[in-house]
Short mmCIF file of C-alpha atoms in Angstrom, two decimals:
data_model
loop_
_atom_site.label_atom_id
_atom_site.label_comp_id
_atom_site.label_asym_id
_atom_site.label_seq_id
_atom_site.Cartn_x
_atom_site.Cartn_y
_atom_site.Cartn_z
CA MET H 1 26.23 5.40 14.98
CA LYS H 2 28.71 6.99 12.55
CA ASN H 3 25.87 7.71 10.13
CA VAL H 4 23.86 9.35 12.91
CA LYS H 5 26.84 11.51 13.94
CA LYS H 6 27.42 12.49 10.33
CA LEU H 7 23.75 13.31 9.92
CA LEU H 8 23.67 15.40 13.11
CA SER H 9 26.78 17.25 12.00
CA LYS H 10 25.16 18.19 8.71
CA GLN H 11 21.96 19.25 10.46
CA ALA H 12 23.64 21.12 13.34
CA ASP H 13 22.46 24.51 12.14
CA LYS H 14 18.87 23.23 12.18
CA ILE H 15 19.03 21.33 15.46
CA LEU H 16 21.17 23.50 17.76
CA PRO H 17 19.88 26.93 18.88
CA ASP H 18 21.73 30.06 17.80
CA ASP H 19 23.56 32.52 20.10
CA SER H 20 20.51 34.75 20.54
CA LEU H 21 18.53 31.83 21.96
CA LYS H 22 21.39 30.96 24.30
CA ASP H 23 21.53 34.55 25.59
CA LYS H 24 17.76 34.55 26.08
CA ILE H 25 17.95 31.36 28.15
CA LYS H 26 20.71 32.88 30.30
CA ARG H 27 18.63 36.01 30.93
CA GLU H 28 15.60 33.90 31.86
CA ILE H 29 17.59 32.11 34.58
CA ASP H 30 19.38 35.30 35.71
CA VAL H 31 22.86 34.43 34.48
CA PRO H 32 24.96 37.63 34.26
CA GLN H 33 25.95 38.54 30.68
CA THR H 34 29.33 39.90 31.84
CA GLU H 35 31.46 39.01 34.79
CA THR H 36 31.34 41.50 37.69
CA SER H 37 33.92 41.70 40.48
CA LEU H 38 32.17 41.81 43.86
CA SER H 39 33.78 43.05 47.06
CA TYR H 40 32.31 43.02 50.57
CA ALA H 41 33.70 44.46 53.80
CA HIS H 42 33.38 41.21 55.70
CA GLY H 43 35.61 39.31 53.26
CA GLY H 44 35.38 38.07 49.74
CA GLU H 45 36.55 34.46 49.64
CA LYS H 46 33.24 32.93 50.71
CA THR H 47 31.31 35.27 48.47
CA ALA H 48 33.50 34.34 45.49
CA ARG H 49 32.82 30.65 46.02
CA THR H 50 29.08 31.36 46.24
CA GLY H 51 29.19 33.27 42.95
CA THR H 52 31.12 30.46 41.31
CA LYS H 53 28.61 27.92 42.64
CA ASN H 54 25.71 29.97 41.25
CA LYS H 55 27.39 30.17 37.88
CA ILE H 56 27.91 26.40 37.81
CA ILE H 57 24.23 25.83 38.67
CA ALA H 58 23.24 28.29 35.98
CA VAL H 59 25.43 26.53 33.41
CA PHE H 60 23.92 23.16 34.29
CA ALA H 61 20.42 24.66 34.04
CA ALA H 62 21.18 26.18 30.65
CA THR H 63 22.65 22.90 29.47
CA ALA H 64 19.51 21.06 30.59
CA VAL H 65 17.31 23.51 28.70
CA LEU H 66 19.42 23.14 25.55
CA LEU H 67 19.34 19.36 25.86
CA LEU H 68 15.56 19.39 26.23
CA ALA H 69 15.23 21.60 23.15
CA PHE H 70 17.54 19.23 21.27
CA ILE H 71 15.44 16.21 22.25
CA LEU H 72 12.22 17.93 21.15
CA ILE H 73 13.61 19.16 17.84
CA LEU H 74 15.51 15.99 16.83
CA PRO H 75 12.46 13.88 15.87
CA VAL H 76 11.16 16.72 13.72
CA ILE H 77 14.49 16.98 11.91
CA PHE H 78 14.65 13.24 11.27
CA LYS H 79 11.06 13.23 10.07
CA SER H 80 11.70 16.11 7.68
CA ILE H 81 14.76 14.54 6.07
CA GLY H 82 13.22 11.07 5.86
CA ASN H 83 14.85 7.69 6.10
CA PRO H 84 17.99 7.81 3.91
CA SER H 85 18.06 3.99 3.58
CA ASN H 86 14.55 3.90 2.06
CA PRO H 87 13.83 7.08 0.09
CA PHE H 88 10.54 5.84 -1.34
CA PRO H 89 7.29 7.25 0.09
CA SER H 90 5.30 5.02 2.42
CA PRO H 91 2.17 3.50 0.86
CA GLY H 92 -1.29 4.45 1.98
CA ASN H 93 -4.20 2.14 2.70
CA LYS H 94 -6.01 2.15 -0.64
CA PHE H 95 -9.08 0.45 0.84
CA THR H 96 -9.93 3.64 2.73
CA GLN H 97 -10.14 5.45 -0.62
CA ILE H 98 -13.07 3.30 -1.75
CA THR H 99 -16.08 5.31 -0.65
CA ASN H 100 -18.60 5.20 -3.51
CA ALA H 101 -19.60 3.32 -6.65
CA ASP H 102 -17.06 5.03 -8.92
CA SER H 103 -14.08 4.35 -6.64
CA PHE H 104 -15.21 0.75 -6.09
CA TYR H 105 -15.47 0.01 -9.81
CA ALA H 106 -12.13 1.75 -10.39
CA TYR H 107 -10.48 -0.47 -7.76
CA GLY H 108 -12.15 -3.57 -9.20
CA ALA H 109 -10.99 -2.74 -12.73
CA ALA H 110 -7.43 -1.91 -11.62
CA SER H 111 -6.92 -4.93 -9.36
CA VAL H 112 -8.60 -7.53 -11.59
CA GLY H 113 -6.80 -5.98 -14.56
CA THR H 114 -3.42 -6.53 -12.89
CA ILE H 115 -4.22 -10.21 -12.30
CA LEU H 116 -5.40 -10.73 -15.88
CA SER H 117 -2.35 -8.93 -17.25
CA SER H 118 0.00 -11.06 -15.14
CA MET H 119 -1.10 -14.16 -17.00
CA PRO H 120 0.39 -15.17 -20.35
CA GLU H 121 -2.01 -14.35 -23.20
CA GLU H 122 -2.25 -17.97 -24.28
CA SER H 123 -3.45 -19.05 -20.82
CA VAL H 124 -5.89 -16.27 -19.90
CA SER H 125 -8.90 -18.03 -21.40
CA GLY H 126 -10.15 -20.45 -18.77
CA VAL H 127 -7.74 -18.88 -16.24
CA ARG H 128 -4.38 -20.47 -15.63
CA THR H 129 -4.38 -23.01 -12.79
CA ASN H 130 -0.84 -24.36 -13.01
CA GLY H 131 2.48 -22.73 -13.71
CA VAL H 132 6.14 -22.27 -12.91
CA ARG H 133 7.66 -23.48 -9.70
CA LEU H 134 10.04 -21.94 -7.22
CA ALA H 135 12.80 -24.33 -6.25
CA SER H 136 14.11 -24.74 -2.71
CA SER H 137 17.48 -26.28 -3.45
CA SER H 138 18.46 -26.94 0.16
CA GLU H 139 15.52 -29.28 0.66
CA ASN H 140 15.52 -30.53 -2.94
CA GLU H 141 11.81 -29.86 -3.00
CA SER H 142 9.69 -27.27 -4.70
CA ILE H 143 6.68 -25.12 -3.95
CA SER H 144 4.26 -23.70 -6.46
CA ALA H 145 5.10 -20.12 -7.44
CA ASP H 146 2.04 -19.65 -9.57
CA LYS H 147 -0.01 -18.50 -6.59
CA ILE H 148 2.71 -16.02 -5.64
CA ASN H 149 3.87 -14.67 -8.98
CA ARG H 150 0.34 -14.28 -10.30
CA TYR H 151 -0.53 -11.86 -7.48
CA MET H 152 2.72 -9.91 -7.35
CA SER H 153 1.40 -7.12 -9.59
CA LEU H 154 -1.56 -6.79 -7.20
CA VAL H 155 0.87 -6.52 -4.27
CA GLU H 156 2.73 -3.80 -6.18
CA ASN H 157 -0.58 -2.03 -6.73
CA LEU H 158 -1.41 -2.09 -3.02
CA LEU H 159 2.09 -1.12 -1.80
CA GLY H 160 2.57 1.62 -4.38
CA SER H 161 2.81 5.12 -2.95
CA GLU H 162 0.10 6.64 -5.14
CA GLY H 163 -3.60 5.84 -5.05
CA ILE H 164 -5.80 4.43 -7.79
CA LYS H 165 -7.20 7.26 -9.89
CA GLU H 166 -10.29 7.13 -12.06
CA THR H 167 -10.92 9.55 -14.91
CA ALA H 168 -14.23 9.74 -16.74
CA VAL H 169 -14.00 9.42 -20.53
CA ASP H 170 -16.61 9.40 -23.24
CA GLY H 171 -18.50 6.18 -23.84
CA ASN H 172 -17.43 4.02 -26.77
CA MET H 173 -18.08 0.71 -28.49
CA GLY H 174 -21.81 0.99 -27.90
CA TYR H 175 -21.58 1.89 -24.18
CA GLY H 176 -22.79 5.14 -22.65
CA TYR H 177 -19.98 5.68 -20.11
CA GLY H 178 -16.22 5.28 -19.93
CA MET H 179 -13.54 5.26 -17.24
CA THR H 180 -9.74 5.14 -17.32
CA VAL H 181 -8.14 3.79 -14.13
CA THR H 182 -4.49 4.43 -13.34
CA TYR H 183 -2.04 3.36 -10.63
CA THR H 184 1.73 3.48 -10.19
CA ASP H 185 3.83 0.34 -9.75
CA LEU H 186 6.86 0.07 -7.45
CA LEU H 187 9.24 1.26 -10.18
CA GLY H 188 7.23 4.43 -10.78
CA ASN H 189 5.63 3.28 -14.04
CA LYS H 190 2.06 4.30 -14.77
CA VAL H 191 -0.32 1.39 -15.40
CA ASP H 192 -3.74 2.10 -16.85
CA TYR H 193 -6.80 0.27 -18.11
CA THR H 194 -9.96 1.49 -19.83
CA MET H 195 -13.50 0.38 -19.08
CA TYR H 196 -16.64 1.17 -21.08
CA TYR H 197 -19.98 0.41 -19.48
CA ASP H 198 -23.68 1.11 -19.06
CA LYS H 199 -25.22 2.07 -15.72
CA ILE H 200 -28.27 0.48 -14.13
CA PHE H 201 -29.71 2.64 -11.34
CA LEU H 202 -30.23 0.82 -8.02
CA SER H 203 -30.85 3.42 -5.32
CA SER H 204 -29.85 6.84 -4.02
CA HIS H 205 -29.06 8.30 -0.62
CA ALA H 206 -29.11 11.97 0.38
CA GLU H 207 -27.31 13.37 3.42
CA GLU H 208 -26.12 16.88 4.32
CA GLY H 209 -26.92 18.26 0.90
CA GLU H 210 -25.13 15.45 -0.95
CA THR H 211 -26.73 12.67 -2.94
CA GLU H 212 -25.02 9.35 -3.55
CA GLU H 213 -26.29 6.98 -6.21
CA ASN H 214 -25.80 3.24 -6.19
CA TYR H 215 -25.74 1.51 -9.55
CA SER H 216 -24.67 -1.69 -11.26
CA ILE H 217 -22.73 -1.88 -14.50
CA ASN H 218 -22.36 -4.01 -17.61
CA GLY H 219 -19.48 -3.38 -19.96
CA ILE H 220 -15.97 -4.32 -21.09
CA LEU H 221 -12.49 -3.97 -19.55
CA ILE H 222 -9.58 -3.37 -21.94
CA THR H 223 -6.10 -4.44 -20.81
CA ASP H 224 -2.89 -5.17 -22.70
CA THR H 225 -3.80 -8.87 -22.85
CA GLY H 226 -7.30 -8.48 -24.24
CA THR H 227 -10.85 -7.22 -23.84
CA TYR H 228 -13.01 -8.83 -21.16
CA PRO H 229 -16.76 -8.54 -20.52
CA VAL H 230 -17.37 -7.19 -17.01
CA GLU H 231 -20.27 -6.64 -14.66
CA GLY H 232 -20.47 -5.17 -11.20
CA LYS H 233 -22.77 -4.10 -8.41
CA TYR H 234 -22.41 -1.44 -5.73
CA GLU H 235 -25.29 -1.08 -3.30
CA THR H 236 -25.16 -0.17 0.38
CA GLU H 237 -27.93 0.22 2.93
CA SER H 238 -27.76 1.27 6.57
CA GLU H 239 -30.37 1.54 9.32
CA ASN H 240 -30.25 3.12 12.78
CA GLU H 241 -32.95 2.13 15.24
CA GLY H 242 -33.04 2.07 19.04
CA GLY H 243 -29.37 2.98 19.31
CA GLU H 244 -28.32 0.04 17.17
CA SER H 245 -26.99 0.29 13.65
CA GLU H 246 -27.14 -2.29 10.90
CA SER H 247 -25.65 -2.11 7.43
CA GLU H 248 -25.81 -4.30 4.36
CA ALA H 249 -23.75 -4.12 1.22
CA GLY H 250 -23.84 -5.82 -2.13
CA LEU H 251 -20.45 -5.17 -3.71
CA TYR H 252 -18.81 -7.18 -6.47
CA PHE H 253 -16.92 -6.75 -9.72
CA LYS H 254 -16.21 -9.60 -12.11
CA ALA H 255 -14.36 -10.02 -15.41
CA PHE H 256 -15.24 -12.99 -17.63
CA THR H 257 -12.41 -14.90 -19.28
CA ASP H 258 -14.33 -17.02 -21.77
CA GLU H 259 -17.19 -16.55 -24.21
CA THR H 260 -19.63 -18.70 -22.22
CA LYS H 261 -19.10 -16.54 -19.10
CA THR H 262 -18.57 -19.64 -16.96
CA SER H 263 -14.95 -18.70 -16.22
CA PHE H 264 -14.20 -15.42 -14.50
CA ILE H 265 -12.41 -13.55 -11.71
CA GLU H 266 -14.60 -11.85 -9.13
CA VAL H 267 -13.60 -9.32 -6.46
CA GLU H 268 -15.86 -8.68 -3.47
CA GLN H 269 -15.60 -6.51 -0.40
CA GLU H 270 -15.63 -8.30 2.94
CA SER H 271 -16.05 -6.19 6.07
CA GLU H 272 -16.07 -7.06 9.75
CA SER H 273 -17.17 -4.77 12.58
CA GLU H 274 -16.64 -5.18 16.32
CA SER H 275 -18.01 -3.04 19.12
CA GLU H 276 -16.78 -3.20 22.71
CA GLY H 277 -16.94 -0.72 25.55
CA GLY H 278 -18.52 1.94 23.40
CA GLU H 279 -15.73 1.71 20.83
CA SER H 280 -16.20 0.20 17.39
CA GLU H 281 -13.57 -1.21 15.08
CA SER H 282 -14.06 -2.20 11.45
CA GLU H 283 -11.84 -4.25 9.17
CA ILE H 284 -12.13 -4.24 5.39
CA LYS H 285 -10.83 -7.01 3.17
CA TYR H 286 -11.18 -7.82 -0.50
CA SER H 287 -11.51 -11.34 -1.83
CA TYR H 288 -10.71 -12.58 -5.34
CA SER H 289 -12.43 -15.76 -6.49
CA VAL H 290 -11.31 -17.61 -9.61
CA TYR H 291 -13.97 -19.68 -11.38
CA VAL H 292 -13.29 -22.15 -14.19
CA ASN H 293 -16.32 -23.71 -15.90
CA SER H 294 -18.56 -22.46 -13.05
CA VAL H 295 -16.37 -24.12 -10.38
CA MET H 296 -14.43 -21.98 -7.92
CA THR H 297 -10.81 -23.14 -8.10
CA GLU H 298 -9.20 -20.56 -5.85
CA LYS H 299 -10.04 -17.75 -3.44
CA THR H 300 -7.62 -15.08 -2.28
CA VAL H 301 -8.34 -12.65 0.56
CA VAL H 302 -6.29 -9.44 0.61
CA GLU H 303 -6.00 -7.15 3.62
CA TYR H 304 -3.78 -4.44 5.05
CA GLU H 305 -2.00 -4.90 8.39
CA ASN H 306 -0.27 -2.22 10.45
CA GLU H 307 2.75 -3.61 12.29
CA ASP H 308 4.60 -1.10 14.48
CA GLY H 309 3.44 1.76 12.27
CA GLU H 310 4.51 -0.03 9.09
CA LEU H 311 1.88 -0.92 6.48
CA GLU H 312 1.93 -4.50 5.20
CA VAL H 313 -0.17 -6.49 2.73
CA LYS H 314 -1.43 -9.96 3.63
CA LEU H 315 -2.55 -12.56 1.08
CA SER H 316 -4.50 -15.64 2.14
CA ILE H 317 -4.97 -18.05 -0.78
CA ARG H 318 -7.02 -21.24 -0.64
CA ASP H 319 -7.66 -23.61 -3.55
CA ASN H 320 -10.60 -25.97 -3.98
CA GLY H 321 -8.48 -28.83 -2.65
CA GLY H 322 -8.08 -27.09 0.71
CA ALA H 323 -4.39 -26.14 0.32
CA LYS H 324 -3.71 -22.74 1.87
CA THR H 325 -1.02 -20.16 1.26
CA THR H 326 -0.56 -17.17 3.57
CA LEU H 327 2.01 -14.48 2.86
CA VAL H 328 2.69 -11.06 4.38
CA PHE H 329 4.58 -8.51 2.27
CA LYS H 330 6.27 -5.33 3.43
CA ASP H 331 8.51 -2.82 1.70
CA GLU H 332 12.24 -3.11 2.45
CA SER H 333 13.49 -0.97 -0.42
CA LYS H 334 16.97 0.52 -0.12
CA GLN H 335 18.35 3.44 -2.09
CA ASN H 336 17.38 2.74 -5.73
CA GLN H 337 16.49 -0.94 -5.27
CA ARG H 338 12.85 -1.95 -4.78
CA ILE H 339 12.70 -4.91 -2.40
CA LEU H 340 9.73 -6.63 -0.80
CA ARG H 341 10.12 -8.85 2.25
CA ALA H 342 7.69 -11.77 2.53
CA SER H 343 7.05 -14.46 5.12
CA GLY H 344 4.36 -17.04 5.70
CA THR H 345 3.39 -20.54 4.64
CA VAL H 346 3.08 -22.03 1.15
CA GLU H 347 1.45 -25.44 0.85
CA GLY H 348 2.22 -26.17 4.50
CA LYS H 349 5.87 -25.06 4.35
CA ASN H 350 7.20 -22.04 6.23
CA VAL H 351 8.89 -19.64 3.83
CA ARG H 352 10.78 -16.38 4.13
CA PHE H 353 12.11 -14.61 1.08
CA ARG H 354 12.81 -11.27 -0.54
CA VAL H 355 11.50 -10.16 -3.91
CA TYR H 356 13.84 -7.89 -5.89
CA VAL H 357 11.74 -5.92 -8.35
CA SER H 358 13.31 -4.81 -11.62
CA GLU H 359 12.09 -4.08 -15.12
CA GLY H 360 10.64 -7.29 -16.54
CA GLN H 361 11.70 -9.53 -13.66
CA TYR H 362 11.09 -10.61 -10.08
CA ARG H 363 14.02 -12.25 -8.35
CA TYR H 364 13.02 -14.40 -5.37
CA GLU H 365 15.80 -15.00 -2.83
CA PHE H 366 14.92 -17.40 -0.03
CA ASP H 367 16.47 -17.44 3.41
CA ASP H 368 17.81 -20.95 2.75
CA GLY H 369 20.05 -19.56 -0.01
CA SER H 370 17.98 -20.66 -3.00
CA SER H 371 16.68 -18.23 -5.59
CA SER H 372 14.50 -18.06 -8.67
CA ASP H 373 13.89 -15.51 -11.41
CA GLN H 374 10.35 -15.04 -12.68
CA GLY H 375 8.80 -12.84 -15.30
CA ARG H 376 7.32 -9.55 -14.13
CA TYR H 377 4.32 -7.99 -15.72
CA GLN H 378 4.95 -4.67 -17.44
CA GLU H 379 2.34 -2.50 -19.06
CA HIS H 380 2.85 -2.22 -22.82
CA HIS H 381 0.30 -0.27 -24.81
CA ARG H 382 0.08 -2.34 -27.94
CA ASP H 383 0.20 -0.45 -31.23
CA ASP H 384 -2.61 -2.59 -32.59
CA ASP H 385 -5.14 -1.61 -29.90
CA ASP H 386 -7.17 0.37 -32.42
CA ASP H 387 -7.14 -2.56 -34.82
CA ASP H 388 -8.41 -4.82 -32.03
CA ASP H 389 -11.21 -2.36 -31.29
CA ASP H 390 -12.22 -2.39 -34.94
CA ASP H 391 -12.29 -6.18 -34.91
CA ASP H 392 -14.49 -6.12 -31.82
CA ASP H 393 -16.88 -3.73 -33.53
CA ASP H 394 -17.10 -6.15 -36.42
#
């Protein structure tokens, strides 16, 4: 309450009307601007009381008008100055930005790139399937943190305030096209990857003077941990007949993590549509499947949720043994500290914790009092990138 009073005091000149507005309100409700002494032959006491009563009514009316103006203006003022406890911009739903082949491949490259870059270099080949553990000291038990920590950079990507941007670059390394994809992590650092590829035309669609082409790609994705062969497909079809609509989509992007191309990470779009009472509602999700030696070892479904106007990210992870992890992340940053709040279930256990994000580290603090520090991925442009490219050309 003290903070609100302090805030209102600072904003008084913006919230409260000036004297000219007050005078205008008085004129509108016929309040005299100066006091006038009235005298009647039949006596003045009753008349004086009536004048006083009218003035009191007028004052109450003016007060009500001012209060109404205050109520209407206050939300605007608060909105304009933002939330002082969390100065960081609210994230947008990045899935709504994926509208064509270019934006889909950019999202695929950025999101798969974050997962690949979150893995230690020595364990990328074949894709890591075991890792560090988060301890719960109060229960003297532990839950696997690999499934959490490995996807934290993806959560940062999705909760970051800026969208994923793709920039066309010249083709290189034997490929006809190039694309640099960039996003901003929760600490404001720019993360970027480069993809070179060839296009394979699939189909085109023209509407209202615009033509959209669907195409598949074959190429390479360059991250700080290595260069990965990639392939992708973006093809959508829709039909409208007899008042009913039907759409089909073939959307996937995959990065191979071994030379035999039997181990890879694949991202696909999953969409659900419901129609009831003439209103339709669609839900878009993205799934990440991890394959090792042609066997799917893990699948993670990522979606946005809107809870009381607040955007959250939900991860649902299931391994090939049937174990399921579900976590919902939301931003609880304060002042200069980036904090994510998470809750859900990990390997059948209910968990609630906060993730404190700092350079090079995630600190997990659980509601039971336990904590754990884990390494955080940071983008480092290696000085030997050009040397690596030369080796690849050889």
